[in-house]
Amino acid sequence: MVPESLASLEGRHLLLGVTGSIAAYKAAELVRLFKKAGAEVQVVMTPDATRFITPLTLGTLSEREVLVDLFPENEPGSWTKHVHLGRWADLAVVAPATAQTLARLAHGFCDTMLAATLLSARCPVLLCPAMDHDMYHHPATQRNLELLRRYGYEILPPEFGELASGLKGDGRLPDPERIAAHVAALLARRHSLAGKHVLVTAGPTREMIDPVRCLTNPSTGTMGFALARAAARRGARVTLVTGPTLLPTPPGVTRIDVTSAQEMYEVVLQHADTADFVFMAAAVADYTPVETAPSKLKKEADELVLRLRRTPDILAELGRRRRPDQVLVGFAMETDNALENAREKLRRKNLDWIALNRLNEPGAGFGTGTNRLTLLHRSGHLEELPLLPKDEAAEALLDRVLREIPSG
Ligand SMILES: Cc1cc2nc3c(=O)[nH]c(=O)nc-3n(C[C@H](O)[C@H](O)[C@H](O)COP(=O)(O)O)c2cc1C
């Protein structure tokens, strides 16, 4: 019996990358699970993986010839095979993924059949790292994983448990059943926003006082970029309007850079009409200098008075103009009476959802890689999400918001 959780695998094309880890034997069970669920499986092994498990075993289970060599001797002229494979696959999963293969992928090396295939793949790619505890926690490996996340790779973190070294720690490859269930969930999610236009704002704004000074805030844009990335992964057309940030553009996302609140207002309104979902994650300045000095202000007087005026309220304007079928999600960053203020903002601005950031909690809010969101729906429903990496917080938020869509 195929578990219901694997139903989305039926008829799918899966590419399974296997690398030189002691956990490579688990790939055999994974192939079996994928095949049993009705998927077609193409295994690609690194040359070092063949020292751990034979291509004969994986080829027999997958009923397809396993690919290992980038330059196969008896098949001259097959150099473009990796490109076709990258397009054939609905999803690629590398399990186990060694530190070496993670490093290769993070830095764009193309010296194995597996790396070449993944570099040209258009489908989602799930990496399942497996290694010794200290290798996993080495800053080089962690940095590579961070880079890979930014490039849009999905990562299934290893588990804590007994390792091949005899030690206990992080680095254990999850069981094949868990990996298969994760692959199935990714595929089911994949098309959940197909054909939809998602508009996301991110980052701070900068209100110029003179050509070299500005009013701004500590937002880094991480949460908005995570949302844009997650929406693109689900098949949406994504427009990301961002204030100044150093973050790279997530794959498949159309990015528009703006500086001031006024510019963000204009660009957002230009794109809002066609948007099915709007996520306003930017930290937009509420006030801007009444005048921007044309040249640098000299430091002469001991005190300087800045006159400020309100910036346009983007969210309130979106709430006024919204189509009945448009879903509008705001963010709130509050220091006092957080819940009451967020509820009030939800109602006053005519939003469907508000995601409340807790500024006072460790690991949440500005400039951190994690976030603890409280989600409020206009119906009064409230859900506290746990402290999560921002990518996972973005996925959880999308899951909740999408549940609201009437089926069909
Ligand atoms: C017995 C043995 C077990 C190994 N297990 C792992 C492992 O679990 N994870 C890992 O990252 N490297 C492991 N290695 C090291 C890799 O095999 C080595 O870095 C290899 O070059 C990986 O290449 P590949 O990623 O191209 O397969 C192991 C090596 C040996 C000899």
Coordinates of C-alpha atoms and ligand atoms in Angstrom, one line a residue:
M1 CA 0.0 0.0 0.0
V2 CA 1.3 3.4 -0.9
P3 CA 0.7 5.9 1.9
E4 CA -1.7 8.8 1.1
S5 CA 1.1 11.2 1.9
L6 CA 3.0 10.0 -1.2
A7 CA 0.0 10.4 -3.6
S8 CA 1.5 13.4 -5.4
L9 CA 4.4 11.3 -6.6
E10 CA 2.3 9.3 -9.1
G11 CA 3.5 9.8 -12.6
R12 CA 6.2 12.3 -11.6
H13 CA 9.7 12.4 -12.9
L14 CA 12.2 12.3 -10.0
L15 CA 15.9 12.7 -10.3
L16 CA 17.7 11.2 -7.4
G17 CA 21.3 12.3 -6.8
V18 CA 23.4 10.0 -4.6
T19 CA 26.8 11.1 -3.3
G20 CA 29.7 9.5 -1.4
S21 CA 28.3 9.3 2.2
I22 CA 28.1 6.2 4.4
A23 CA 24.3 6.8 4.3
A24 CA 24.2 6.1 0.5
Y25 CA 22.7 2.7 1.2
K26 CA 19.5 4.4 2.2
A27 CA 19.1 5.6 -1.4
A28 CA 18.1 2.1 -2.4
E29 CA 15.1 2.2 -0.1
L30 CA 14.3 5.7 -1.4
V31 CA 14.2 4.5 -5.0
R32 CA 11.9 1.7 -4.0
L33 CA 9.5 4.1 -2.2
F34 CA 9.4 6.5 -5.2
K35 CA 8.8 3.6 -7.6
K36 CA 6.1 2.1 -5.5
A37 CA 4.3 5.5 -5.4
G38 CA 4.2 5.5 -9.2
A39 CA 7.1 7.9 -9.9
E40 CA 9.8 7.5 -12.6
V41 CA 13.2 7.7 -11.1
Q42 CA 16.5 8.6 -12.8
V43 CA 19.5 8.0 -10.5
V44 CA 22.6 10.1 -10.9
M45 CA 25.6 9.2 -8.8
T46 CA 28.9 10.9 -8.1
P47 CA 31.9 8.8 -8.9
D48 CA 32.7 8.6 -5.1
A49 CA 29.1 7.4 -4.4
T50 CA 29.8 4.2 -6.4
R51 CA 32.4 3.2 -3.7
F52 CA 29.5 3.0 -1.2
I53 CA 26.6 1.4 -3.3
T54 CA 26.7 0.0 -6.8
P55 CA 25.1 1.6 -9.8
L56 CA 23.9 -2.0 -10.5
T57 CA 21.7 -2.0 -7.3
L58 CA 20.2 1.5 -7.9
G59 CA 19.8 0.8 -11.7
T60 CA 18.0 -2.5 -11.0
L61 CA 15.6 -0.8 -8.5
S62 CA 15.0 2.2 -10.6
E63 CA 14.7 0.2 -13.9
R64 CA 16.9 2.9 -15.6
E65 CA 20.6 3.1 -16.3
V66 CA 22.3 5.0 -13.6
L67 CA 24.4 8.0 -14.8
V68 CA 27.8 8.6 -13.2
D69 CA 30.3 9.8 -15.8
L70 CA 30.3 13.3 -17.2
F71 CA 32.4 12.0 -20.1
P72 CA 31.1 8.5 -20.7
E73 CA 33.6 6.6 -22.9
N74 CA 31.2 4.5 -24.9
E75 CA 28.8 7.4 -25.5
P76 CA 30.7 10.1 -27.2
G77 CA 28.7 13.3 -28.0
S78 CA 26.3 12.8 -25.0
W79 CA 27.5 16.0 -23.4
T80 CA 24.1 17.7 -23.3
K81 CA 22.4 14.8 -21.5
H82 CA 22.5 16.7 -18.2
V83 CA 20.5 19.6 -19.7
H84 CA 17.7 17.4 -20.9
L85 CA 17.6 15.6 -17.6
G86 CA 17.4 18.9 -15.7
R87 CA 14.3 19.7 -17.8
W88 CA 12.8 16.2 -17.6
A89 CA 12.7 16.2 -13.9
D90 CA 9.7 17.5 -11.9
L91 CA 11.9 17.5 -8.8
A92 CA 15.5 16.6 -8.0
V93 CA 16.5 15.3 -4.6
V94 CA 20.1 14.7 -3.5
A95 CA 20.1 12.1 -0.7
P96 CA 22.5 11.8 0.9
A97 CA 24.3 15.1 0.0
T98 CA 27.9 15.2 1.2
A99 CA 29.8 18.3 2.4
Q100 CA 31.8 18.0 -0.8
T101 CA 28.7 18.1 -3.1
L102 CA 27.2 20.9 -1.1
A103 CA 30.4 22.9 -1.5
R104 CA 30.4 22.2 -5.3
L105 CA 26.8 23.3 -5.7
A106 CA 27.2 26.4 -3.5
H107 CA 30.1 27.6 -5.7
G108 CA 28.8 26.5 -9.1
F109 CA 31.4 23.9 -9.8
C110 CA 30.4 21.6 -12.7
D111 CA 32.8 18.7 -12.6
T112 CA 30.5 15.8 -12.1
M113 CA 27.4 14.6 -14.0
L114 CA 25.3 15.3 -10.9
A115 CA 26.6 18.9 -10.5
A116 CA 26.2 19.6 -14.2
T117 CA 22.6 18.3 -14.1
L118 CA 21.7 20.3 -11.0
L119 CA 23.3 23.5 -12.3
S120 CA 21.1 23.3 -15.4
A121 CA 17.9 22.1 -13.6
R122 CA 14.8 24.2 -13.6
C123 CA 12.9 22.1 -11.2
P124 CA 13.0 22.4 -7.4
V125 CA 16.0 20.7 -5.9
L126 CA 15.9 19.2 -2.4
L127 CA 19.2 18.6 -0.6
C128 CA 19.5 16.2 2.3
P129 CA 22.9 16.7 3.9
A130 CA 24.4 13.8 5.8
M131 CA 27.7 13.8 7.5
D132 CA 29.6 13.8 10.8
H133 CA 28.4 16.3 13.4
D134 CA 31.5 18.5 13.3
M135 CA 31.6 18.6 9.5
Y136 CA 27.9 19.7 9.5
H137 CA 28.5 22.4 12.0
H138 CA 31.7 23.7 10.4
P139 CA 31.2 27.3 9.4
A140 CA 32.2 26.4 5.8
T141 CA 29.4 23.9 5.5
Q142 CA 26.9 26.2 7.3
R143 CA 27.9 29.0 4.9
N144 CA 27.4 26.8 1.9
L145 CA 24.0 25.7 3.1
E146 CA 23.1 29.4 3.6
L147 CA 24.2 30.2 0.1
L148 CA 22.3 27.2 -1.3
R149 CA 19.1 28.4 0.5
R150 CA 19.5 31.8 -1.1
Y151 CA 19.9 30.2 -4.5
G152 CA 16.5 28.6 -4.0
Y153 CA 17.5 25.1 -3.0
E154 CA 15.3 23.3 -0.5
I155 CA 17.2 21.8 2.5
L156 CA 16.0 19.0 4.6
P157 CA 18.2 19.3 7.7
P158 CA 19.8 16.1 9.0
E159 CA 18.6 14.5 12.3
F160 CA 20.3 14.1 15.6
G161 CA 21.3 10.4 16.3
E162 CA 24.0 7.8 16.0
L163 CA 26.5 8.5 13.3
A164 CA 28.8 6.2 11.4
S165 CA 31.7 7.4 13.5
G166 CA 30.1 5.8 16.6
L167 CA 29.5 9.3 18.0
K168 CA 26.1 10.9 18.6
G169 CA 25.2 14.2 17.0
D170 CA 23.6 16.1 14.1
G171 CA 24.3 14.8 10.6
R172 CA 22.1 11.7 10.3
L173 CA 20.2 11.3 7.1
P174 CA 16.5 11.1 7.8
D175 CA 14.8 7.8 7.1
P176 CA 13.8 7.2 3.5
E177 CA 10.1 7.4 4.5
R178 CA 10.6 11.0 5.8
I179 CA 12.5 12.1 2.7
A180 CA 9.9 10.6 0.4
A181 CA 7.1 12.4 2.4
H182 CA 9.0 15.7 2.2
V183 CA 9.4 15.3 -1.6
A184 CA 5.7 14.5 -2.0
A185 CA 4.8 17.6 0.1
L186 CA 7.1 19.8 -2.0
L187 CA 5.5 18.5 -5.2
A188 CA 1.9 19.0 -3.9
R189 CA 2.8 22.6 -2.8
R190 CA 4.6 23.3 -6.1
H191 CA 1.6 24.3 -8.1
S192 CA -0.4 25.9 -5.3
L193 CA 0.1 29.4 -6.7
A194 CA 0.4 28.6 -10.5
G195 CA -1.2 31.3 -12.6
K196 CA -1.3 33.7 -9.6
H197 CA 0.3 37.1 -9.4
V198 CA 1.9 37.8 -6.0
L199 CA 3.1 41.2 -5.0
V200 CA 5.6 41.5 -2.1
T201 CA 7.2 44.5 -0.6
A202 CA 10.4 44.2 1.4
G203 CA 13.2 46.1 3.2
P204 CA 13.4 49.6 4.7
T205 CA 12.8 52.9 2.9
R206 CA 15.2 55.8 2.9
E207 CA 13.9 59.3 3.4
M208 CA 16.7 61.7 2.3
I209 CA 17.5 64.7 4.6
D210 CA 20.2 65.9 2.2
P211 CA 22.2 64.0 -0.4
V212 CA 24.3 62.1 2.2
R213 CA 21.9 61.6 5.1
C214 CA 18.6 59.8 5.5
L215 CA 16.0 58.6 7.9
T216 CA 15.6 54.8 7.7
N217 CA 15.2 51.7 9.9
P218 CA 17.1 48.4 10.6
S219 CA 14.9 46.2 8.3
T220 CA 17.1 44.0 6.1
G221 CA 14.4 42.7 3.8
T222 CA 14.9 39.0 4.7
M223 CA 11.3 38.3 5.5
G224 CA 9.9 39.8 2.3
F225 CA 12.6 38.1 0.2
A226 CA 11.8 34.8 1.9
L227 CA 8.1 35.3 1.0
A228 CA 8.9 36.2 -2.6
R229 CA 11.1 33.1 -2.9
A230 CA 8.5 30.8 -1.4
A231 CA 5.7 32.2 -3.7
A232 CA 7.9 31.8 -6.8
R233 CA 8.7 28.2 -5.7
R234 CA 4.9 27.6 -5.7
G235 CA 4.6 28.6 -9.3
A236 CA 3.4 32.3 -8.8
R237 CA 4.5 35.2 -11.0
V238 CA 6.1 37.3 -8.3
T239 CA 6.8 41.1 -8.2
L240 CA 9.1 42.1 -5.4
V241 CA 9.2 45.8 -4.6
T242 CA 12.1 46.4 -2.3
G243 CA 13.8 49.2 -0.5
P244 CA 17.6 49.3 -0.3
T245 CA 19.1 45.9 0.7
L246 CA 22.1 43.8 -0.2
L247 CA 20.0 40.6 -0.6
P248 CA 20.3 38.8 -4.0
T249 CA 17.1 38.5 -6.1
P250 CA 15.4 35.1 -5.5
P251 CA 15.3 32.9 -8.6
G252 CA 12.2 33.6 -10.9
V253 CA 11.3 36.8 -9.1
T254 CA 10.8 40.2 -10.9
R255 CA 12.5 42.8 -8.6
I256 CA 11.9 46.5 -8.6
D257 CA 14.2 48.6 -6.4
V258 CA 12.9 51.8 -4.8
T259 CA 14.3 54.1 -2.2
S260 CA 11.6 56.3 -0.6
A261 CA 8.1 55.6 0.8
Q262 CA 6.7 57.8 -2.0
E263 CA 8.4 55.7 -4.7
M264 CA 7.3 52.5 -3.0
Y265 CA 3.7 53.8 -2.9
E266 CA 3.8 54.6 -6.6
V267 CA 5.3 51.3 -7.8
V268 CA 3.1 49.2 -5.5
L269 CA -0.1 50.8 -6.8
Q270 CA 1.0 50.3 -10.4
H271 CA 1.2 46.5 -9.8
A272 CA -1.5 46.0 -7.3
D273 CA -4.4 45.9 -9.7
T274 CA -3.3 42.6 -11.2
A275 CA -2.1 41.0 -8.0
D276 CA -4.1 38.1 -6.5
F277 CA -2.1 38.3 -3.2
V278 CA -0.3 41.3 -1.7
F279 CA 2.2 40.9 1.1
M280 CA 3.3 44.2 2.6
A281 CA 6.5 43.1 4.5
A282 CA 8.4 46.3 3.9
A283 CA 9.2 48.6 6.9
V284 CA 8.0 51.8 5.3
A285 CA 8.9 55.2 6.9
D286 CA 5.8 56.9 8.3
Y287 CA 7.5 60.4 8.1
T288 CA 9.7 62.1 5.6
P289 CA 11.5 65.4 5.7
V290 CA 9.3 68.3 4.4
E291 CA 12.3 69.4 2.4
T292 CA 15.3 67.5 1.2
A293 CA 18.3 69.9 1.2
P294 CA 19.9 70.0 -2.3
S295 CA 23.4 70.0 -0.9
K296 CA 25.0 68.6 2.2
L297 CA 23.9 70.4 5.4
K298 CA 26.9 72.0 7.2
K299 CA 27.3 71.3 10.9
E300 CA 27.0 74.8 12.2
A301 CA 24.3 75.1 14.9
D302 CA 24.3 72.9 18.0
E303 CA 20.8 71.9 17.4
L304 CA 19.0 71.1 14.2
V305 CA 15.2 70.9 13.8
L306 CA 13.9 68.6 11.1
R307 CA 10.3 69.2 9.9
L308 CA 8.6 66.0 8.9
R309 CA 5.4 65.2 7.1
R310 CA 3.4 61.9 6.8
T311 CA 4.3 59.6 4.0
P312 CA 1.4 58.1 2.0
D313 CA -0.1 55.0 3.7
I314 CA 0.4 52.2 1.2
L315 CA -1.5 49.5 3.1
A316 CA -4.5 51.7 3.8
E317 CA -4.7 52.7 0.1
L318 CA -4.5 49.1 -1.0
G319 CA -7.2 48.3 1.5
R320 CA -9.4 50.9 -0.1
R321 CA -8.8 49.8 -3.7
R322 CA -8.7 46.1 -3.2
R323 CA -10.7 43.7 -5.5
P324 CA -13.0 41.5 -3.5
D325 CA -11.0 38.5 -4.6
Q326 CA -7.6 40.0 -3.7
V327 CA -5.9 38.8 -0.5
L328 CA -4.2 41.5 1.4
V329 CA -1.6 40.6 4.1
G330 CA 0.0 43.3 6.3
F331 CA 2.9 43.0 8.8
A332 CA 3.0 44.8 12.1
M333 CA 6.1 45.4 14.3
E334 CA 4.9 46.6 17.7
T335 CA 6.6 47.2 21.0
D336 CA 3.6 47.9 23.2
N337 CA 0.1 46.4 23.3
A338 CA 1.1 44.4 20.3
L339 CA -2.0 42.3 19.8
E340 CA -4.5 45.1 20.3
N341 CA -2.6 47.3 17.9
A342 CA -2.3 44.6 15.3
R343 CA -6.0 43.8 15.5
E344 CA -6.8 47.5 15.1
K345 CA -4.5 47.8 12.1
L346 CA -6.2 44.7 10.5
R347 CA -9.6 46.2 10.8
R348 CA -8.8 49.9 10.0
K349 CA -6.8 49.0 6.9
N350 CA -9.3 46.4 5.6
L351 CA -6.8 43.5 5.6
D352 CA -7.4 39.7 5.4
W353 CA -4.4 38.8 7.5
I354 CA -1.8 40.6 9.7
A355 CA 1.5 39.0 10.7
L356 CA 2.7 40.4 13.9
N357 CA 6.5 40.4 14.6
R358 CA 7.5 40.4 18.2
L359 CA 10.3 42.9 18.5
N360 CA 11.1 42.2 22.1
E361 CA 11.8 38.5 21.8
P362 CA 15.2 37.0 21.2
G363 CA 15.6 35.7 17.6
A364 CA 12.6 37.6 16.2
G365 CA 12.2 40.8 14.3
F366 CA 14.8 43.0 12.5
G367 CA 18.0 41.6 11.1
T368 CA 17.7 38.0 12.4
G369 CA 17.5 34.9 10.4
T370 CA 14.5 33.7 12.4
N371 CA 11.1 35.0 13.2
R372 CA 8.2 34.3 15.5
L373 CA 5.0 35.4 13.8
T374 CA 1.6 35.7 15.3
L375 CA -1.0 35.4 12.5
L376 CA -4.3 37.2 12.9
H377 CA -7.2 36.7 10.4
R378 CA -10.0 39.1 10.0
S379 CA -12.4 36.4 11.3
G380 CA -10.7 36.8 14.7
H381 CA -8.7 33.6 14.3
L382 CA -5.3 33.8 15.9
E383 CA -2.3 31.5 15.5
E384 CA 1.1 31.7 17.1
L385 CA 3.8 30.2 14.9
P386 CA 6.9 28.9 16.6
L387 CA 10.3 30.5 16.2
L388 CA 11.3 29.5 12.7
P389 CA 14.0 30.3 10.1
K390 CA 12.4 33.1 8.0
D391 CA 12.2 30.8 4.9
E392 CA 10.0 28.4 7.0
A393 CA 8.0 31.2 8.5
A394 CA 7.3 32.4 4.9
E395 CA 6.1 28.8 3.9
A396 CA 3.9 28.6 7.0
L397 CA 2.3 31.9 6.3
L398 CA 1.6 31.0 2.6
D399 CA 0.2 27.7 3.8
R400 CA -2.3 29.5 6.1
V401 CA -3.2 32.2 3.5
L402 CA -3.8 29.6 0.8
R403 CA -6.1 27.6 2.9
E404 CA -8.4 30.6 2.7
I405 CA -8.8 30.2 -1.1
P406 CA -12.1 28.6 -2.0
S407 CA -11.4 25.4 -4.0
G408 CA -11.8 25.4 -7.8
Ligands
LIG1 C1 33.8 5.6 5.0 C2 33.5 7.0 4.5 C3 32.3 7.6 4.8 C4 32.1 8.9 4.5 N1 30.9 9.5 4.8 C5 30.7 10.8 4.5 C6 29.4 11.4 4.9 O1 28.5 10.8 5.5 N2 29.2 12.7 4.5 C7 30.2 13.4 3.8 O2 30.0 14.6 3.6 N3 31.3 12.9 3.4 C8 31.6 11.6 3.8 N4 32.8 11.0 3.4 C9 33.7 11.8 2.6 C10 33.3 11.8 1.1 O3 33.2 10.5 0.6 C11 34.3 12.6 0.2 O4 34.3 13.9 0.6 C12 33.9 12.5 -1.2 O5 35.0 13.2 -2.0 C13 32.6 13.0 -1.5 O6 32.4 13.2 -2.9 P1 31.0 13.4 -3.7 O7 30.3 14.5 -3.0 O8 31.4 13.8 -5.0 O9 30.4 12.1 -3.6 C14 33.1 9.7 3.7 C15 34.2 9.0 3.4 C16 34.5 7.7 3.8 C17 35.8 7.1 3.4

